[in-house]
Tab-separated table of N, CA and C in Angstrom:
chain	number	residue	atom	x	y	z
A	1	MET	N	69.706	89.075	71.076
A	1	MET	CA	70.719	88.589	72.002
A	1	MET	C	70.040	88.182	73.304
A	2	VAL	N	70.381	87.017	73.805
A	2	VAL	CA	69.793	86.498	75.031
A	2	VAL	C	70.759	86.750	76.183
A	3	ALA	N	70.234	87.302	77.269
A	3	ALA	CA	71.067	87.574	78.446
A	3	ALA	C	71.340	86.274	79.193
A	4	SER	N	72.481	86.219	79.846
A	4	SER	CA	72.807	85.024	80.620
A	4	SER	C	71.979	84.978	81.890
A	5	LYS	N	71.967	83.809	82.510
A	5	LYS	CA	71.177	83.630	83.727
A	5	LYS	C	71.671	84.536	84.848
A	6	THR	N	72.993	84.717	84.959
A	6	THR	CA	73.520	85.560	86.035
A	6	THR	C	73.153	87.021	85.833
A	7	GLU	N	73.036	87.467	84.585
A	7	GLU	CA	72.627	88.846	84.336
A	7	GLU	C	71.170	89.058	84.711
A	8	ASP	N	70.350	88.023	84.515
A	8	ASP	CA	68.930	88.120	84.828
A	8	ASP	C	68.640	87.918	86.311
A	9	MET	N	69.603	87.362	87.047
A	9	MET	CA	69.356	87.025	88.443
A	9	MET	C	69.201	88.288	89.283
A	10	VAL	N	68.125	88.363	89.986
A	10	VAL	CA	67.861	89.472	90.889
A	10	VAL	C	68.470	89.113	92.237
A	11	MET	N	68.875	90.127	93.020
A	11	MET	CA	69.491	89.862	94.314
A	11	MET	C	68.599	88.988	95.196
A	12	ALA	N	67.291	89.139	95.097
A	12	ALA	CA	66.372	88.358	95.923
A	12	ALA	C	66.394	86.880	95.542
A	13	ASP	N	66.856	86.548	94.339
A	13	ASP	CA	66.902	85.163	93.888
A	13	ASP	C	68.114	84.409	94.422
A	14	LEU	N	69.066	85.104	95.012
A	14	LEU	CA	70.257	84.448	95.532
A	14	LEU	C	69.891	83.577	96.722
A	15	PRO	N	70.536	82.431	96.867
A	15	PRO	CA	70.220	81.553	97.996
A	15	PRO	C	70.714	82.128	99.317
A	16	ILE	N	70.145	81.626	100.402
A	16	ILE	CA	70.558	81.992	101.756
A	16	ILE	C	71.213	80.765	102.369
A	17	ALA	N	72.420	80.920	102.886
A	17	ALA	CA	73.136	79.795	103.487
A	17	ALA	C	72.471	79.396	104.804
A	18	PRO	N	72.330	78.106	105.064
A	18	PRO	CA	71.754	77.666	106.339
A	18	PRO	C	72.712	77.952	107.497
A	19	THR	N	72.149	78.342	108.642
A	19	THR	CA	72.961	78.633	109.827
A	19	THR	C	72.350	77.970	111.052
A	20	ARG	N	73.115	77.943	112.137
A	20	ARG	CA	72.642	77.347	113.388
A	20	ARG	C	71.761	78.300	114.174
A	21	PHE	N	71.921	79.595	113.956
A	21	PHE	CA	71.203	80.595	114.734
A	21	PHE	C	70.273	81.414	113.849
A	22	ARG	N	69.470	82.263	114.470
A	22	ARG	CA	68.460	83.026	113.741
A	22	ARG	C	69.059	84.122	112.857
A	23	TYR	N	70.035	84.863	113.349
A	23	TYR	CA	70.603	85.996	112.608
A	23	TYR	C	71.989	85.649	112.086
A	24	SER	N	72.298	86.130	110.883
A	24	SER	CA	73.622	85.873	110.328
A	24	SER	C	74.034	86.997	109.385
A	25	VAL	N	75.337	87.123	109.214
A	25	VAL	CA	75.926	88.028	108.232
A	25	VAL	C	76.561	87.118	107.191
A	26	GLN	N	76.202	87.339	105.919
A	26	GLN	CA	76.685	86.459	104.868
A	26	GLN	C	77.363	87.259	103.762
A	27	LEU	N	78.433	86.710	103.251
A	27	LEU	CA	79.190	87.276	102.140
A	27	LEU	C	78.786	86.518	100.882
A	28	ILE	N	78.469	87.243	99.819
A	28	ILE	CA	78.158	86.619	98.537
A	28	ILE	C	79.416	86.719	97.679
A	29	ASP	N	79.990	85.581	97.301
A	29	ASP	CA	81.239	85.615	96.533
A	29	ASP	C	80.975	85.762	95.032
A	30	GLU	N	82.033	85.720	94.243
A	30	GLU	CA	81.933	85.943	92.800
A	30	GLU	C	81.059	84.908	92.108
A	31	ARG	N	80.959	83.708	92.689
A	31	ARG	CA	80.155	82.644	92.092
A	31	ARG	C	78.704	82.702	92.542
A	32	MET	N	78.330	83.757	93.267
A	32	MET	CA	76.981	83.954	93.797
A	32	MET	C	76.616	82.898	94.838
A	33	ILE	N	77.613	82.452	95.613
A	33	ILE	CA	77.399	81.479	96.677
A	33	ILE	C	77.524	82.204	98.013
A	34	PRO	N	76.521	82.082	98.906
A	34	PRO	CA	76.604	82.759	100.204
A	34	PRO	C	77.537	82.028	101.168
A	35	LEU	N	78.363	82.789	101.861
A	35	LEU	CA	79.268	82.263	102.875
A	35	LEU	C	78.949	82.952	104.192
A	36	VAL	N	78.758	82.179	105.247
A	36	VAL	CA	78.412	82.743	106.549
A	36	VAL	C	79.657	83.341	107.187
A	37	VAL	N	79.592	84.640	107.511
A	37	VAL	CA	80.685	85.331	108.190
A	37	VAL	C	80.529	85.146	109.693
A	38	MET	N	79.306	85.303	110.183
A	38	MET	CA	79.002	85.071	111.601
A	38	MET	C	77.519	84.805	111.752
A	39	ASP	N	77.155	84.084	112.823
A	39	ASP	CA	75.744	83.862	113.126
A	39	ASP	C	75.537	83.887	114.632
A	40	THR	N	74.355	84.340	115.046
A	40	THR	CA	74.049	84.529	116.459
A	40	THR	C	72.538	84.580	116.651
A	41	ASP	N	72.099	84.515	117.896
A	41	ASP	CA	70.683	84.700	118.217
A	41	ASP	C	70.381	86.137	118.618
A	42	ASN	N	71.413	86.959	118.771
A	42	ASN	CA	71.252	88.346	119.198
A	42	ASN	C	71.234	89.272	117.975
A	43	PRO	N	70.099	89.939	117.688
A	43	PRO	CA	70.035	90.801	116.504
A	43	PRO	C	70.961	92.013	116.582
A	44	ASN	N	71.172	92.553	117.781
A	44	ASN	CA	72.057	93.713	117.929
A	44	ASN	C	73.512	93.350	117.626
A	45	GLU	N	73.919	92.181	118.066
A	45	GLU	CA	75.277	91.710	117.806
A	45	GLU	C	75.485	91.464	116.305
A	46	ALA	N	74.486	90.895	115.658
A	46	ALA	CA	74.577	90.642	114.218
A	46	ALA	C	74.602	91.951	113.433
A	47	ARG	N	73.776	92.915	113.820
A	47	ARG	CA	73.745	94.218	113.132
A	47	ARG	C	75.090	94.928	113.276
A	48	LYS	N	75.672	94.866	114.474
A	48	LYS	CA	76.970	95.499	114.711
A	48	LYS	C	78.051	94.859	113.833
A	49	ALA	N	78.045	93.538	113.735
A	49	ALA	CA	79.019	92.839	112.893
A	49	ALA	C	78.804	93.174	111.420
A	50	TYR	N	77.542	93.265	111.001
A	50	TYR	CA	77.220	93.610	109.612
A	50	TYR	C	77.741	95.003	109.273
A	51	ASP	N	77.460	95.976	110.133
A	51	ASP	CA	77.928	97.345	109.899
A	51	ASP	C	79.453	97.416	109.864
A	52	GLU	N	80.102	96.636	110.728
A	52	GLU	CA	81.562	96.656	110.791
A	52	GLU	C	82.190	96.071	109.525
A	53	VAL	N	81.717	94.914	109.079
A	53	VAL	CA	82.320	94.320	107.882
A	53	VAL	C	81.998	95.131	106.627
A	54	CYS	N	80.818	95.735	106.572
A	54	CYS	CA	80.474	96.582	105.419
A	54	CYS	C	81.375	97.811	105.359
A	55	GLY	N	81.735	98.348	106.526
A	55	GLY	CA	82.598	99.516	106.573
A	55	GLY	C	84.032	99.223	106.192
A	56	HIS	N	84.497	98.014	106.490
A	56	HIS	CA	85.889	97.665	106.213
A	56	HIS	C	86.093	97.016	104.852
A	57	GLN	N	85.092	96.320	104.356
A	57	GLN	CA	85.246	95.591	103.098
A	57	GLN	C	84.192	96.063	102.102
A	58	TYR	N	84.354	97.262	101.606
A	58	TYR	CA	83.347	97.885	100.754
A	58	TYR	C	83.318	97.308	99.341
A	59	ARG	N	84.278	96.480	98.969
A	59	ARG	CA	84.276	95.860	97.636
A	59	ARG	C	83.545	94.523	97.628
A	60	ARG	N	83.011	94.122	98.767
A	60	ARG	CA	82.334	92.829	98.893
A	60	ARG	C	80.827	93.013	98.999
A	61	HIS	N	80.098	91.965	98.655
A	61	HIS	CA	78.636	91.948	98.717
A	61	HIS	C	78.233	91.227	100.009
A	62	PHE	N	77.534	91.943	100.907
A	62	PHE	CA	77.121	91.370	102.183
A	62	PHE	C	75.612	91.393	102.338
A	63	ARG	N	75.106	90.450	103.129
A	63	ARG	CA	73.690	90.397	103.486
A	63	ARG	C	73.555	90.200	104.989
A	64	PHE	N	72.538	90.844	105.555
A	64	PHE	CA	72.165	90.653	106.958
A	64	PHE	C	70.879	89.841	106.925
A	65	ILE	N	70.936	88.616	107.445
A	65	ILE	CA	69.834	87.664	107.349
A	65	ILE	C	69.186	87.479	108.713
A	66	GLY	N	67.863	87.487	108.742
A	66	GLY	CA	67.096	87.189	109.948
A	66	GLY	C	66.137	86.057	109.660
A	67	GLY	N	66.498	84.842	110.065
A	67	GLY	CA	65.665	83.681	109.749
A	67	GLY	C	65.683	83.427	108.255
A	68	PRO	N	64.516	83.309	107.629
A	68	PRO	CA	64.466	83.055	106.186
A	68	PRO	C	64.465	84.328	105.337
A	69	GLU	N	64.564	85.511	105.974
A	69	GLU	CA	64.436	86.779	105.254
A	69	GLU	C	65.744	87.562	105.213
A	70	VAL	N	65.914	88.323	104.148
A	70	VAL	CA	67.039	89.251	104.039
A	70	VAL	C	66.593	90.566	104.669
A	71	ILE	N	67.224	90.948	105.783
A	71	ILE	CA	66.875	92.190	106.480
A	71	ILE	C	67.529	93.382	105.800
A	72	ASP	N	68.809	93.237	105.451
A	72	ASP	CA	69.547	94.322	104.805
A	72	ASP	C	70.556	93.703	103.847
A	73	GLU	N	70.842	94.425	102.783
A	73	GLU	CA	71.784	93.925	101.790
A	73	GLU	C	72.602	95.088	101.253
A	74	ARG	N	73.912	94.867	101.131
A	74	ARG	CA	74.780	95.895	100.586
A	74	ARG	C	75.636	95.290	99.481
A	75	PRO	N	75.323	95.636	98.221
A	75	PRO	CA	76.157	95.145	97.118
A	75	PRO	C	77.517	95.836	97.149
A	76	PRO	N	78.492	95.337	96.400
A	76	PRO	CA	79.803	95.986	96.389
A	76	PRO	C	79.689	97.427	95.902
A	77	LEU	N	80.392	98.328	96.559
A	77	LEU	CA	80.333	99.734	96.173
A	77	LEU	C	81.147	100.023	94.927
A	78	ALA	N	82.196	99.251	94.688
A	78	ALA	CA	83.014	99.427	93.488
A	78	ALA	C	83.592	98.075	93.104
A	79	PRO	N	83.594	97.753	91.825
A	79	PRO	CA	84.208	96.493	91.394
A	79	PRO	C	85.688	96.455	91.758
A	80	PHE	N	86.194	95.284	92.045
A	80	PHE	CA	87.584	95.116	92.433
A	80	PHE	C	88.503	95.649	91.337
A	81	GLY	N	89.475	96.453	91.725
A	81	GLY	CA	90.445	96.998	90.790
A	81	GLY	C	90.086	98.353	90.208
A	82	GLN	N	88.932	98.910	90.565
A	82	GLN	CA	88.534	100.199	90.008
A	82	GLN	C	88.737	101.355	90.968
A	83	ILE	N	89.282	101.095	92.138
A	83	ILE	CA	89.537	102.186	93.083
A	83	ILE	C	91.029	102.351	93.236
């Protein structure tokens, strides 16, 4: 049995959405497409926003991006409908 491409995809292989500023918080939707939640040049402001959205929306997959790198990533804690 051959696994599908999405099953083989590692989190690091997901694309990073382009932004106007250096730091951004991005939501990865069901189609594995990144959506920018917020972007800024201030790392403290971005970290605060990342922590806040992760705390309120624990069923979503979020990434904290700094330039071309993923600084922090939080996959969904529980699939939708299982809590």
